[in-house]
């Protein structure tokens, strides 16, 4: 399969991207030692690849972001509960997990944790998310509370069984938007559900999620504590990359 | 204050000096945010990625090795890894190829590959943009999907309903065009 040189030379780009099999990788690495043309091409392509980000437009981050980032990182340092936790290496490893845990919110692990909590909170409007916080000990020290809660209903006969809630969960000075839906058709291919927040006629993209045969969809995303919205809408989009709705409306909240 | 090198700030961060992290934030938050915004096209996501990147800098155990190149390129590699990981989780591609850390280390593997070592950033920006203009629409779209959206070649082939070989050869052509217009002018 990798018999002639021409075939091996064509592996240069997949090799650079790490997109070849172990066999191909080993064959190309061996070939590279003796092929000056591939050595030069690989070196050039890596330089080109590394130059790509330098063409982007730069945008100033929101001013309050620094405070938010630093508080999130250093809240752990101030937290007296941390004294009861393992220190040094283990503790650092648990901090390392913070982002992963937050991002896993789209995944089934957090979905499984959040669904009963949401149901509980809808029923009692009580403090919640302690369980999620327990994956991050410092977060557990501060109770979370639902600040805003809106029901979401099917917008269109294709999605009449879709129901759910959108709520803003506040914990200390951090706010998280949680959208939980059930009865959704599974996404196919690149399709993604996309959540939109509307305020004063302006629409912003809050993120996307995919749904499997369970029909459950969860999105959680950090938002600014002062962020307000009039309505929440969810559309089914052909892919997750849109900045404007292109697909069908799935559910929305009634303007409050 | 600003005379302190990035590498020195990273050393202080390893010693858990908060001030050093704040200084690095002041220097590079704009870059990280802009990168994440271009990739995710969402302010919400970009802010989360800034949080993830600076948390990573604070919690890294290995630190930054100045012998491997400039700090800014190391930071871009971290930012891209985190951004792509983020996008992939978002897309929840069950069949997604796990990010192989070796893969990206290869791309940031030493000074000789560093495009900005000798050329001022403003000039590189102009050169990269100029080089982009020579790409066809489908070539530019491919770079966008591959570099910024973090799709693999196989995923792109599937999405476009094209043979993998076609996508590979389009990428090869695109890189050759970019090379011609970038490295030619960079004066190697």
PDB file of C-alpha atoms in Angstrom, chain A residues 9-19 24-25 37 39-74 77-78 88-89 92-93 95-96 98-100 102-104 106-108 174 177 189-190 197 204-212 216-224 227 239-243, chain B residues 14 16-19 21-23 25-26 29-38 40-48 50-52 54-56 58-61 70 72-73 76-77 80 86 89-93 97 100 102-104 106-109 112-116 121 124-126 128-129 132 143 146-149 151-155 159 164 168 171-172 174-176 178-179 182-183 186 188:
ATOM      1  CA  UNK A   9       5.377  11.636   0.027  1.00  0.00           C
ATOM      2  CA  UNK A  10       1.625  12.234  -0.110  1.00  0.00           C
ATOM      3  CA  UNK A  11       1.443  11.373   3.594  1.00  0.00           C
ATOM      4  CA  UNK A  12       3.208  14.609   4.503  1.00  0.00           C
ATOM      5  CA  UNK A  13       0.045  16.575   5.282  1.00  0.00           C
ATOM      6  CA  UNK A  14      -1.817  13.785   7.118  1.00  0.00           C
ATOM      7  CA  UNK A  15       1.389  13.197   9.091  1.00  0.00           C
ATOM      8  CA  UNK A  16       1.577  16.854  10.063  1.00  0.00           C
ATOM      9  CA  UNK A  17      -2.044  16.778  11.200  1.00  0.00           C
ATOM     10  CA  UNK A  18      -1.628  13.492  13.039  1.00  0.00           C
ATOM     11  CA  UNK A  19      -4.245  11.958  10.780  1.00  0.00           C
ATOM     12  CA  UNK A  24       1.611   5.175   7.900  1.00  0.00           C
ATOM     13  CA  UNK A  25       3.127   7.350  10.600  1.00  0.00           C
ATOM     14  CA  UNK A  37      11.906  17.253  -0.371  1.00  0.00           C
ATOM     15  CA  UNK A  39      11.676  17.449   5.054  1.00  0.00           C
ATOM     16  CA  UNK A  40      11.420  20.837   3.443  1.00  0.00           C
ATOM     17  CA  UNK A  41       7.724  20.516   2.715  1.00  0.00           C
ATOM     18  CA  UNK A  42       6.897  19.440   6.255  1.00  0.00           C
ATOM     19  CA  UNK A  43       8.920  22.268   7.722  1.00  0.00           C
ATOM     20  CA  UNK A  44       7.276  24.813   5.412  1.00  0.00           C
ATOM     21  CA  UNK A  45       3.777  23.523   6.035  1.00  0.00           C
ATOM     22  CA  UNK A  46       4.260  23.673   9.789  1.00  0.00           C
ATOM     23  CA  UNK A  47       5.411  27.254   9.465  1.00  0.00           C
ATOM     24  CA  UNK A  48       2.362  28.088   7.340  1.00  0.00           C
ATOM     25  CA  UNK A  49       0.081  26.346   9.834  1.00  0.00           C
ATOM     26  CA  UNK A  50       1.588  28.303  12.724  1.00  0.00           C
ATOM     27  CA  UNK A  51       1.150  31.556  10.834  1.00  0.00           C
ATOM     28  CA  UNK A  52      -2.606  31.088  10.319  1.00  0.00           C
ATOM     29  CA  UNK A  53      -3.843  32.599  13.611  1.00  0.00           C
ATOM     30  CA  UNK A  54      -1.870  35.780  13.016  1.00  0.00           C
ATOM     31  CA  UNK A  55      -4.275  36.848  10.291  1.00  0.00           C
ATOM     32  CA  UNK A  56      -7.289  37.029  12.601  1.00  0.00           C
ATOM     33  CA  UNK A  57      -9.075  40.184  13.677  1.00  0.00           C
ATOM     34  CA  UNK A  58      -8.477  41.009  17.289  1.00  0.00           C
ATOM     35  CA  UNK A  59     -11.305  41.903  19.619  1.00  0.00           C
ATOM     36  CA  UNK A  60     -11.017  43.378  23.086  1.00  0.00           C
ATOM     37  CA  UNK A  61     -12.530  41.024  25.682  1.00  0.00           C
ATOM     38  CA  UNK A  62     -15.296  42.436  27.898  1.00  0.00           C
ATOM     39  CA  UNK A  63     -13.831  44.513  30.704  1.00  0.00           C
ATOM     40  CA  UNK A  64     -15.453  42.518  33.502  1.00  0.00           C
ATOM     41  CA  UNK A  65     -14.014  39.259  32.185  1.00  0.00           C
ATOM     42  CA  UNK A  66     -10.719  39.663  34.028  1.00  0.00           C
ATOM     43  CA  UNK A  67     -12.460  39.936  37.365  1.00  0.00           C
ATOM     44  CA  UNK A  68     -14.628  36.922  36.551  1.00  0.00           C
ATOM     45  CA  UNK A  69     -11.670  34.807  35.457  1.00  0.00           C
ATOM     46  CA  UNK A  70      -9.541  35.745  38.465  1.00  0.00           C
ATOM     47  CA  UNK A  71     -12.365  35.224  40.921  1.00  0.00           C
ATOM     48  CA  UNK A  72     -13.100  31.817  39.474  1.00  0.00           C
ATOM     49  CA  UNK A  73      -9.455  30.805  39.781  1.00  0.00           C
ATOM     50  CA  UNK A  74      -8.740  32.330  43.169  1.00  0.00           C
ATOM     51  CA  UNK A  77      -7.482  29.864  47.331  1.00  0.00           C
ATOM     52  CA  UNK A  78      -9.701  31.809  49.721  1.00  0.00           C
ATOM     53  CA  UNK A  88      -0.452  19.804  46.666  1.00  0.00           C
ATOM     54  CA  UNK A  89      -0.514  17.547  43.701  1.00  0.00           C
ATOM     55  CA  UNK A  92      -3.958  20.834  41.712  1.00  0.00           C
ATOM     56  CA  UNK A  93      -5.240  17.923  39.751  1.00  0.00           C
ATOM     57  CA  UNK A  95      -8.410  22.247  39.945  1.00  0.00           C
ATOM     58  CA  UNK A  96      -7.282  21.108  36.552  1.00  0.00           C
ATOM     59  CA  UNK A  98     -12.672  22.415  36.832  1.00  0.00           C
ATOM     60  CA  UNK A  99     -12.937  23.356  33.184  1.00  0.00           C
ATOM     61  CA  UNK A 100     -13.572  19.800  32.133  1.00  0.00           C
ATOM     62  CA  UNK A 102     -17.920  22.687  33.488  1.00  0.00           C
ATOM     63  CA  UNK A 103     -17.787  21.638  29.881  1.00  0.00           C
ATOM     64  CA  UNK A 104     -19.074  18.184  30.582  1.00  0.00           C
ATOM     65  CA  UNK A 106     -23.348  19.161  27.805  1.00  0.00           C
ATOM     66  CA  UNK A 107     -22.690  15.530  28.345  1.00  0.00           C
ATOM     67  CA  UNK A 108     -24.719  12.811  29.839  1.00  0.00           C
ATOM     68  CA  UNK A 174     -21.573  33.610  38.914  1.00  0.00           C
ATOM     69  CA  UNK A 177     -27.972  29.664  31.932  1.00  0.00           C
ATOM     70  CA  UNK A 189     -25.397  14.387  10.801  1.00  0.00           C
ATOM     71  CA  UNK A 190     -24.221  17.901  11.577  1.00  0.00           C
ATOM     72  CA  UNK A 197     -31.570  34.831  23.835  1.00  0.00           C
ATOM     73  CA  UNK A 204     -27.673  36.513  20.706  1.00  0.00           C
ATOM     74  CA  UNK A 205     -26.410  32.983  20.306  1.00  0.00           C
ATOM     75  CA  UNK A 206     -26.160  31.145  23.629  1.00  0.00           C
ATOM     76  CA  UNK A 207     -24.786  27.884  22.276  1.00  0.00           C
ATOM     77  CA  UNK A 208     -25.652  24.598  20.638  1.00  0.00           C
ATOM     78  CA  UNK A 209     -26.266  21.010  21.668  1.00  0.00           C
ATOM     79  CA  UNK A 210     -27.011  17.707  20.038  1.00  0.00           C
ATOM     80  CA  UNK A 211     -29.609  15.137  20.979  1.00  0.00           C
ATOM     81  CA  UNK A 212     -29.564  11.362  20.716  1.00  0.00           C
ATOM     82  CA  UNK A 216     -33.009  14.841  26.011  1.00  0.00           C
ATOM     83  CA  UNK A 217     -31.049  17.994  25.446  1.00  0.00           C
ATOM     84  CA  UNK A 218     -29.134  20.118  27.948  1.00  0.00           C
ATOM     85  CA  UNK A 219     -27.181  23.289  27.477  1.00  0.00           C
ATOM     86  CA  UNK A 220     -25.405  25.098  30.287  1.00  0.00           C
ATOM     87  CA  UNK A 221     -23.404  28.194  29.667  1.00  0.00           C
ATOM     88  CA  UNK A 222     -21.923  30.846  31.933  1.00  0.00           C
ATOM     89  CA  UNK A 223     -23.493  34.263  31.465  1.00  0.00           C
ATOM     90  CA  UNK A 224     -22.820  37.675  32.901  1.00  0.00           C
ATOM     91  CA  UNK A 227     -27.379  39.655  31.577  1.00  0.00           C
ATOM     92  CA  UNK A 239     -24.892  22.731  11.761  1.00  0.00           C
ATOM     93  CA  UNK A 240     -23.485  24.228  14.947  1.00  0.00           C
ATOM     94  CA  UNK A 241     -21.644  27.088  13.260  1.00  0.00           C
ATOM     95  CA  UNK A 242     -24.410  29.638  12.586  1.00  0.00           C
ATOM     96  CA  UNK A 243     -24.591  33.133  13.988  1.00  0.00           C
TER      97      UNK A 243
ATOM     98  CA  UNK B  14       4.396  28.047  39.003  1.00  0.00           C
ATOM     99  CA  UNK B  16       1.571  30.560  42.673  1.00  0.00           C
ATOM    100  CA  UNK B  17       2.052  34.313  42.441  1.00  0.00           C
ATOM    101  CA  UNK B  18      -1.325  35.729  41.535  1.00  0.00           C
ATOM    102  CA  UNK B  19       0.137  39.020  40.352  1.00  0.00           C
ATOM    103  CA  UNK B  21      -1.122  35.569  36.293  1.00  0.00           C
ATOM    104  CA  UNK B  22      -2.875  38.935  36.242  1.00  0.00           C
ATOM    105  CA  UNK B  23       0.005  40.423  34.272  1.00  0.00           C
ATOM    106  CA  UNK B  25      -3.845  38.118  31.474  1.00  0.00           C
ATOM    107  CA  UNK B  26      -3.320  41.803  30.725  1.00  0.00           C
ATOM    108  CA  UNK B  29      -6.365  37.970  27.177  1.00  0.00           C
ATOM    109  CA  UNK B  30      -7.102  39.868  23.977  1.00  0.00           C
ATOM    110  CA  UNK B  31      -5.275  37.300  21.866  1.00  0.00           C
ATOM    111  CA  UNK B  32      -6.911  34.315  23.560  1.00  0.00           C
ATOM    112  CA  UNK B  33     -10.347  35.911  23.438  1.00  0.00           C
ATOM    113  CA  UNK B  34      -9.992  36.857  19.768  1.00  0.00           C
ATOM    114  CA  UNK B  35      -8.873  33.346  18.858  1.00  0.00           C
ATOM    115  CA  UNK B  36     -11.776  31.753  20.719  1.00  0.00           C
ATOM    116  CA  UNK B  37     -14.251  34.235  19.279  1.00  0.00           C
ATOM    117  CA  UNK B  38     -13.107  33.515  15.746  1.00  0.00           C
ATOM    118  CA  UNK B  40     -16.658  29.631  18.242  1.00  0.00           C
ATOM    119  CA  UNK B  41     -18.358  32.785  16.920  1.00  0.00           C
ATOM    120  CA  UNK B  42     -19.921  33.190  20.315  1.00  0.00           C
ATOM    121  CA  UNK B  43     -19.052  35.661  23.043  1.00  0.00           C
ATOM    122  CA  UNK B  44     -20.328  33.251  25.674  1.00  0.00           C
ATOM    123  CA  UNK B  45     -18.063  30.480  24.468  1.00  0.00           C
ATOM    124  CA  UNK B  46     -15.093  32.801  23.965  1.00  0.00           C
ATOM    125  CA  UNK B  47     -15.358  33.981  27.558  1.00  0.00           C
ATOM    126  CA  UNK B  48     -15.503  30.423  28.823  1.00  0.00           C
ATOM    127  CA  UNK B  50     -10.504  32.483  28.222  1.00  0.00           C
ATOM    128  CA  UNK B  51     -11.418  31.140  31.637  1.00  0.00           C
ATOM    129  CA  UNK B  52     -10.255  27.650  30.695  1.00  0.00           C
ATOM    130  CA  UNK B  54      -5.981  30.988  32.190  1.00  0.00           C
ATOM    131  CA  UNK B  55      -7.047  28.256  34.588  1.00  0.00           C
ATOM    132  CA  UNK B  56      -4.778  25.923  32.634  1.00  0.00           C
ATOM    133  CA  UNK B  58      -2.443  28.632  36.634  1.00  0.00           C
ATOM    134  CA  UNK B  59      -2.631  24.884  37.178  1.00  0.00           C
ATOM    135  CA  UNK B  60      -0.008  23.668  34.718  1.00  0.00           C
ATOM    136  CA  UNK B  61       2.595  21.552  36.424  1.00  0.00           C
ATOM    137  CA  UNK B  70       8.219  31.863  22.055  1.00  0.00           C
ATOM    138  CA  UNK B  72       3.001  33.436  22.528  1.00  0.00           C
ATOM    139  CA  UNK B  73       3.136  30.423  20.218  1.00  0.00           C
ATOM    140  CA  UNK B  76      -1.742  29.824  20.958  1.00  0.00           C
ATOM    141  CA  UNK B  77      -1.192  26.062  20.887  1.00  0.00           C
ATOM    142  CA  UNK B  80      -6.283  26.076  20.095  1.00  0.00           C
ATOM    143  CA  UNK B  86     -14.447  22.592  23.625  1.00  0.00           C
ATOM    144  CA  UNK B  89     -17.432  18.289  23.152  1.00  0.00           C
ATOM    145  CA  UNK B  90     -20.065  20.671  21.943  1.00  0.00           C
ATOM    146  CA  UNK B  91     -20.497  18.804  18.715  1.00  0.00           C
ATOM    147  CA  UNK B  92     -20.521  15.569  20.682  1.00  0.00           C
ATOM    148  CA  UNK B  93     -19.150  13.597  17.826  1.00  0.00           C
ATOM    149  CA  UNK B  97     -10.843  11.171  17.013  1.00  0.00           C
ATOM    150  CA  UNK B 100      -3.663  13.353  20.472  1.00  0.00           C
ATOM    151  CA  UNK B 102       1.545  14.653  20.372  1.00  0.00           C
ATOM    152  CA  UNK B 103      -0.187  15.872  17.291  1.00  0.00           C
ATOM    153  CA  UNK B 104      -0.140  19.500  18.351  1.00  0.00           C
ATOM    154  CA  UNK B 106       4.561  18.420  16.527  1.00  0.00           C
ATOM    155  CA  UNK B 107       3.181  21.648  15.210  1.00  0.00           C
ATOM    156  CA  UNK B 108       4.807  23.785  17.889  1.00  0.00           C
ATOM    157  CA  UNK B 109       8.029  21.947  17.908  1.00  0.00           C
ATOM    158  CA  UNK B 112      12.787  27.083  13.506  1.00  0.00           C
ATOM    159  CA  UNK B 113       9.084  26.668  12.771  1.00  0.00           C
ATOM    160  CA  UNK B 114       8.079  29.864  14.451  1.00  0.00           C
ATOM    161  CA  UNK B 115       6.751  32.263  11.827  1.00  0.00           C
ATOM    162  CA  UNK B 116       6.884  35.276  14.089  1.00  0.00           C
ATOM    163  CA  UNK B 121       3.166  40.723  14.244  1.00  0.00           C
ATOM    164  CA  UNK B 124       2.614  38.859   9.609  1.00  0.00           C
ATOM    165  CA  UNK B 125      -1.050  39.772   9.903  1.00  0.00           C
ATOM    166  CA  UNK B 126      -0.897  41.590   6.601  1.00  0.00           C
ATOM    167  CA  UNK B 128      -1.396  36.064   6.211  1.00  0.00           C
ATOM    168  CA  UNK B 129      -4.400  38.044   5.030  1.00  0.00           C
ATOM    169  CA  UNK B 132      -5.576  34.051   2.136  1.00  0.00           C
ATOM    170  CA  UNK B 143      -8.728  25.893   6.186  1.00  0.00           C
ATOM    171  CA  UNK B 146      -9.691  22.371   9.678  1.00  0.00           C
ATOM    172  CA  UNK B 147      -7.791  25.033  11.571  1.00  0.00           C
ATOM    173  CA  UNK B 148     -10.491  27.107  13.216  1.00  0.00           C
ATOM    174  CA  UNK B 149     -13.334  24.630  13.668  1.00  0.00           C
ATOM    175  CA  UNK B 151     -12.643  19.170  12.175  1.00  0.00           C
ATOM    176  CA  UNK B 152     -10.461  16.313  10.989  1.00  0.00           C
ATOM    177  CA  UNK B 153      -9.886  15.645   7.295  1.00  0.00           C
ATOM    178  CA  UNK B 154     -12.100  12.557   7.510  1.00  0.00           C
ATOM    179  CA  UNK B 155     -14.897  14.504   9.147  1.00  0.00           C
ATOM    180  CA  UNK B 159     -19.550  16.432   5.739  1.00  0.00           C
ATOM    181  CA  UNK B 164     -10.954  11.740   1.586  1.00  0.00           C
ATOM    182  CA  UNK B 168      -6.320  15.869   1.257  1.00  0.00           C
ATOM    183  CA  UNK B 171      -5.454  20.898   1.555  1.00  0.00           C
ATOM    184  CA  UNK B 172      -2.114  20.179  -0.034  1.00  0.00           C
ATOM    185  CA  UNK B 174      -4.046  25.266  -0.186  1.00  0.00           C
ATOM    186  CA  UNK B 175      -0.904  24.902   1.890  1.00  0.00           C
ATOM    187  CA  UNK B 176       1.253  25.266  -1.199  1.00  0.00           C
ATOM    188  CA  UNK B 178      -0.179  29.845   1.390  1.00  0.00           C
ATOM    189  CA  UNK B 179       3.461  28.825   1.460  1.00  0.00           C
ATOM    190  CA  UNK B 182       3.757  33.612   3.082  1.00  0.00           C
ATOM    191  CA  UNK B 183       7.209  32.146   3.136  1.00  0.00           C
ATOM    192  CA  UNK B 186       8.858  36.147   5.050  1.00  0.00           C
ATOM    193  CA  UNK B 188      13.073  32.787   5.442  1.00  0.00           C
TER     194      UNK B 188
END
